[in-house]
Short mmCIF file of C-alpha atoms in Angstrom, two decimals:
data_model
loop_
_atom_site.label_atom_id
_atom_site.label_comp_id
_atom_site.label_asym_id
_atom_site.label_seq_id
_atom_site.Cartn_x
_atom_site.Cartn_y
_atom_site.Cartn_z
CA MET A 4 89.10 53.28 -158.81
CA ARG A 5 85.61 54.67 -159.45
CA ASP A 6 83.51 53.52 -162.41
CA ASN A 7 80.36 55.09 -163.69
CA ASN A 8 77.11 53.23 -163.97
CA PRO A 9 75.44 54.04 -167.31
CA ARG A 10 72.67 51.51 -166.74
CA ALA A 11 71.47 53.47 -163.75
CA ILE A 12 71.47 56.66 -165.80
CA GLU A 13 69.62 55.01 -168.68
CA SER A 14 67.01 53.57 -166.30
CA PHE A 15 66.53 57.02 -164.83
CA VAL A 16 66.18 58.58 -168.28
CA HIS A 17 63.68 55.97 -169.41
CA SER A 18 61.57 56.58 -166.32
CA ALA A 19 61.54 60.28 -167.10
CA LYS A 20 60.52 59.53 -170.72
CA ILE A 21 63.29 61.59 -172.27
CA LEU A 22 64.54 58.84 -174.58
CA GLU A 23 61.39 59.05 -176.65
CA GLU A 24 62.02 60.73 -180.02
CA THR A 25 58.63 61.91 -181.18
CA SER A 26 57.48 61.26 -184.71
CA ASP A 27 57.42 65.04 -185.24
CA VAL A 28 61.17 65.29 -184.71
CA LYS A 29 61.78 62.41 -187.07
CA LYS A 30 59.62 64.05 -189.72
CA ILE A 31 61.58 67.28 -189.40
CA CYS A 32 64.87 65.43 -189.91
CA ARG A 33 63.40 63.60 -192.89
CA TYR A 34 62.55 66.90 -194.60
CA LEU A 35 65.85 68.66 -193.90
CA PRO A 36 67.09 68.18 -197.50
CA ILE A 37 63.92 69.85 -198.78
CA LEU A 38 64.33 72.77 -196.40
CA SER A 39 67.86 73.34 -197.76
CA LEU A 40 66.71 73.62 -201.37
CA PRO A 41 66.04 77.39 -201.18
CA LEU A 42 69.71 77.93 -200.40
CA LEU A 43 70.66 76.03 -203.51
CA CYS A 44 68.27 78.10 -205.55
CA VAL A 45 69.65 81.46 -204.39
CA PRO A 46 72.06 81.88 -207.37
CA PHE A 47 69.06 81.48 -209.69
CA ALA A 48 66.67 83.73 -207.80
CA SER A 49 65.71 87.15 -209.05
CA ALA A 50 67.90 90.17 -208.37
CA GLN A 51 65.44 91.20 -205.63
CA SER A 52 66.36 88.28 -203.37
CA SER A 53 68.93 88.49 -200.58
CA VAL A 54 70.69 86.05 -198.26
CA ASP A 55 71.90 86.51 -194.68
CA PHE A 56 74.48 84.42 -192.84
CA MET A 57 74.85 85.04 -189.10
CA MET A 58 76.69 84.07 -185.92
CA GLY A 59 75.26 85.06 -182.57
CA PHE A 60 75.61 84.92 -178.83
CA GLY A 61 73.05 85.15 -176.02
CA THR A 62 71.25 83.15 -173.38
CA ALA A 63 68.11 81.10 -172.81
CA HIS A 64 66.27 80.56 -169.57
CA ASP A 65 64.09 77.92 -167.98
CA SER A 66 63.23 77.51 -164.32
CA ALA A 67 64.41 74.52 -162.32
CA ASN A 68 62.06 71.64 -161.65
CA SER A 69 60.49 71.69 -158.18
CA SER A 70 61.41 68.01 -157.67
CA GLY A 71 64.97 66.76 -157.23
CA LEU A 72 67.04 63.77 -158.27
CA ASP A 73 68.29 60.91 -156.16
CA ASN A 74 72.09 60.96 -156.53
CA THR A 75 72.23 57.18 -156.10
CA GLY A 76 69.14 55.70 -157.77
CA LEU A 77 68.91 58.64 -160.21
CA GLY A 78 65.15 58.79 -159.86
CA GLN A 79 63.01 61.86 -159.25
CA CYS A 80 62.47 62.61 -155.56
CA THR A 81 60.89 65.19 -153.29
CA GLY A 82 62.36 66.92 -150.26
CA ILE A 83 65.57 68.52 -151.46
CA GLY A 84 68.47 67.53 -149.16
CA SER A 85 66.61 64.62 -147.59
CA ILE A 86 67.68 60.98 -147.62
CA VAL A 87 65.83 58.72 -150.11
CA ALA A 88 64.73 55.71 -148.07
CA SER A 89 64.73 53.21 -150.94
CA THR A 90 68.34 53.86 -152.02
CA GLY A 91 70.03 55.66 -149.17
CA GLY A 92 70.97 58.46 -151.55
CA THR A 93 70.45 62.18 -151.20
CA CYS A 94 67.73 64.11 -153.03
CA GLU A 95 69.64 66.83 -154.88
CA SER A 96 68.23 69.91 -156.55
CA THR A 97 68.67 70.49 -160.29
CA PRO A 98 69.75 73.83 -161.78
CA SER A 99 67.76 76.19 -163.95
CA LEU A 100 68.67 76.56 -167.60
CA GLY A 101 70.82 79.55 -168.39
CA GLY A 102 74.38 80.52 -169.24
CA PHE A 103 76.05 81.32 -172.52
CA PHE A 104 74.60 80.16 -175.86
CA LEU A 105 76.18 80.35 -179.32
CA GLY A 106 74.08 80.58 -182.47
CA ILE A 107 74.50 79.95 -186.20
CA GLY A 108 71.82 80.90 -188.66
CA GLY A 109 70.83 82.09 -192.09
CA ASP A 110 67.83 83.28 -194.07
CA VAL A 111 66.71 83.90 -197.63
CA MET A 112 64.39 86.76 -198.46
CA LEU A 113 62.74 85.44 -201.62
CA TRP A 114 60.70 88.64 -201.93
CA LYS A 115 61.05 92.03 -200.26
CA HIS A 116 58.81 91.06 -197.33
CA ILE A 117 58.68 87.25 -197.38
CA GLY A 118 61.45 84.71 -196.75
CA ILE A 119 62.56 81.54 -194.95
CA GLY A 120 65.35 80.84 -192.49
CA ALA A 121 66.95 78.40 -190.08
CA GLU A 122 68.79 78.80 -186.78
CA VAL A 123 70.58 76.62 -184.23
CA ASN A 124 71.49 77.77 -180.72
CA PHE A 125 73.54 75.63 -178.33
CA GLN A 126 75.61 75.68 -175.16
CA PRO A 127 79.29 75.40 -176.11
CA ALA A 128 80.12 74.26 -172.56
CA LYS A 129 78.36 71.58 -170.56
CA SER A 130 76.54 72.38 -167.32
CA GLN A 131 76.25 70.08 -164.33
CA LEU A 132 72.85 68.53 -163.67
CA ILE A 133 73.70 66.75 -160.41
CA ASN A 134 76.74 65.26 -158.74
CA SER A 135 75.83 61.57 -158.51
CA VAL A 136 77.73 58.82 -156.72
CA TYR A 137 78.89 57.62 -160.16
CA GLY A 138 80.32 61.02 -161.06
CA PRO A 139 79.02 64.38 -162.25
CA VAL A 140 76.05 64.15 -164.60
CA ASP A 141 76.38 66.96 -167.17
CA TYR A 142 74.11 68.24 -169.91
CA ARG A 143 74.28 70.44 -173.03
CA GLN A 144 71.13 72.07 -174.43
CA THR A 145 70.47 72.77 -178.14
CA PHE A 146 67.56 74.40 -179.93
CA TYR A 147 67.10 74.36 -183.72
CA ASP A 148 64.27 75.69 -185.83
CA PHE A 149 63.10 76.33 -189.41
CA ASN A 150 61.01 79.43 -189.94
CA ALA A 151 58.85 81.43 -192.28
CA ILE A 152 59.81 85.12 -192.17
CA TYR A 153 57.68 88.22 -192.63
CA ALA A 154 59.50 91.57 -192.79
CA PRO A 155 56.92 94.41 -192.50
CA VAL A 156 59.82 96.91 -192.46
CA ASN A 157 62.65 96.32 -194.94
CA THR A 158 64.71 99.40 -195.77
CA LYS A 159 68.33 100.08 -196.68
CA ARG A 160 69.27 100.75 -193.05
CA MET A 161 67.10 98.30 -191.09
CA THR A 162 64.88 95.25 -191.36
CA LEU A 163 62.23 94.10 -188.86
CA GLN A 164 61.68 90.34 -189.00
CA LEU A 165 58.78 88.32 -187.54
CA GLN A 166 59.58 84.62 -187.48
CA GLY A 167 57.48 81.53 -186.90
CA GLY A 168 58.26 77.87 -187.40
CA VAL A 169 59.01 74.47 -185.95
CA GLY A 170 62.08 72.57 -184.93
CA GLY A 171 63.54 70.52 -182.11
CA ALA A 172 65.13 70.73 -178.68
CA ARG A 173 67.94 68.34 -177.75
CA THR A 174 69.43 67.70 -174.32
CA GLY A 175 72.64 65.70 -174.37
CA LEU A 176 73.52 63.91 -171.09
CA SER A 177 76.96 62.64 -170.16
CA ILE A 178 78.63 61.34 -167.04
CA SER A 179 82.21 62.08 -166.02
CA SER A 180 84.26 59.48 -164.18
CA SER A 181 87.83 59.19 -162.93
CA THR A 182 89.94 56.02 -163.04
CA CYS A 183 93.20 55.90 -161.13
CA VAL A 184 96.08 53.41 -161.24
CA GLY A 185 98.50 54.43 -158.55
CA SER A 186 99.03 58.17 -158.83
CA ALA A 187 98.00 58.32 -162.51
CA CYS A 188 94.38 59.35 -162.96
CA VAL A 189 92.29 59.78 -166.08
CA THR A 190 89.01 61.67 -166.16
CA GLN A 191 86.67 61.16 -169.11
CA ALA A 192 83.14 62.18 -170.04
CA GLU A 193 81.00 59.44 -171.52
CA PRO A 194 77.83 60.33 -173.47
CA VAL A 195 74.90 58.51 -171.95
CA VAL A 196 71.71 59.47 -173.76
CA ASN A 197 70.05 62.30 -175.68
CA ALA A 198 66.59 63.73 -175.11
CA ASN A 199 64.82 64.94 -178.25
CA HIS A 200 61.61 66.95 -178.33
CA PHE A 201 59.52 68.75 -180.94
CA GLN A 202 59.32 72.52 -180.52
CA VAL A 203 57.31 75.48 -181.87
CA HIS A 204 59.31 78.69 -182.31
CA VAL A 205 58.41 82.38 -182.67
CA GLY A 206 60.82 85.28 -182.77
CA VAL A 207 61.24 88.97 -183.54
CA GLY A 208 64.48 90.64 -184.57
CA LEU A 209 65.64 94.02 -185.82
CA SER A 210 68.60 94.05 -188.23
CA ILE A 211 70.57 97.33 -188.10
CA PHE A 212 73.03 97.74 -190.98
CA VAL A 213 76.33 99.31 -189.92
CA THR A 214 77.69 99.03 -193.49
CA GLU A 215 76.06 98.13 -196.79
CA HIS A 216 76.33 94.39 -196.01
CA ILE A 217 77.23 93.98 -192.31
CA PHE A 218 74.43 94.12 -189.73
CA ILE A 219 73.71 93.58 -186.01
CA ARG A 220 70.40 91.95 -185.08
CA PRO A 221 69.11 91.92 -181.48
CA GLN A 222 66.49 89.16 -181.39
CA PHE A 223 64.03 87.75 -178.92
CA ASP A 224 62.79 84.14 -179.28
CA LEU A 225 60.34 81.91 -177.52
CA HIS A 226 60.69 78.12 -177.76
CA TYR A 227 57.61 76.11 -176.72
CA VAL A 228 58.72 72.51 -176.15
CA PRO A 229 55.90 70.10 -175.22
CA ASN A 230 56.95 67.56 -172.59
CA LEU A 231 60.22 69.37 -171.75
CA THR A 232 59.26 69.19 -168.10
CA THR A 233 59.04 65.37 -168.25
CA GLN A 234 62.84 65.20 -168.43
CA PRO A 235 65.08 65.97 -165.44
CA GLY A 236 65.83 69.49 -164.45
CA PHE A 237 63.46 71.86 -166.27
CA GLY A 238 60.34 73.43 -164.77
CA SER A 239 58.60 74.94 -167.84
CA ASN A 240 57.85 74.01 -171.43
CA ALA A 241 58.27 77.66 -172.53
CA VAL A 242 61.89 78.80 -172.93
CA PRO A 243 62.58 82.51 -173.71
CA GLU A 244 65.89 83.34 -175.41
CA GLY A 245 67.74 86.50 -176.27
CA THR A 246 70.44 86.63 -178.98
CA VAL A 247 72.59 89.30 -180.61
CA TRP A 248 73.46 88.27 -184.19
CA LEU A 249 76.32 89.58 -186.29
CA GLY A 250 75.60 88.92 -189.95
CA TYR A 251 76.56 89.50 -193.54
CA ASN A 252 74.05 90.13 -196.29
CA PHE A 253 74.41 89.08 -199.96
CA GLY A 254 72.12 90.33 -202.67
CA ASP A 255 69.90 93.26 -203.44
CA ARG A 256 67.95 94.79 -200.54
CA GLN A 257 66.40 97.70 -202.42
#
């Protein structure tokens, strides 16, 4: 029988300062109902307003941290592959951020060139951070943001959007463990802790309408997340992301 050790994980996370939810993130959550009001006002907006709902897929990238993690003490270490003298564990490397991301988003163009929007991009599948002596430590990354939108080009066939706003970045950590009684084994993933950070977001996207209401939008985003490198694994506070959105437009775009 092998049991996980969540206290060791939590101690490691505290030492890396990723349990700290900044006041900025809390303020964003507090104002979420206000940010949703424009959506409620859409039916009462002028005939010139339009609404987009989208689902997307893409990827985000961040380099791996130059330091590693002790697979026994779960503390940061140097010398990948070396033995950590204080615990007897091995200093393991952490992966870079990448892989498949899903996205859900929407925006409201209150005037022809000015609007607001919101997006969330997340990893549908977990990725392994390290393989500790307590079991694999996995993570799932999420980015969410609320933006002002300027559309310098807004025609019947295409719309160019420039976005800027704020939001948050969330890293969810879990540990998988196996418990066996005889030949019967059960493997389960137990959430351990979440890392929450404030982020600043900018993006540019080009909506190409394939029908009157259906569009495809290739989009490039940059998430700047202060203190992202203080948590395990990531080597930069700047995270570029590319997404292809498939959306449906309601309203008048003329």
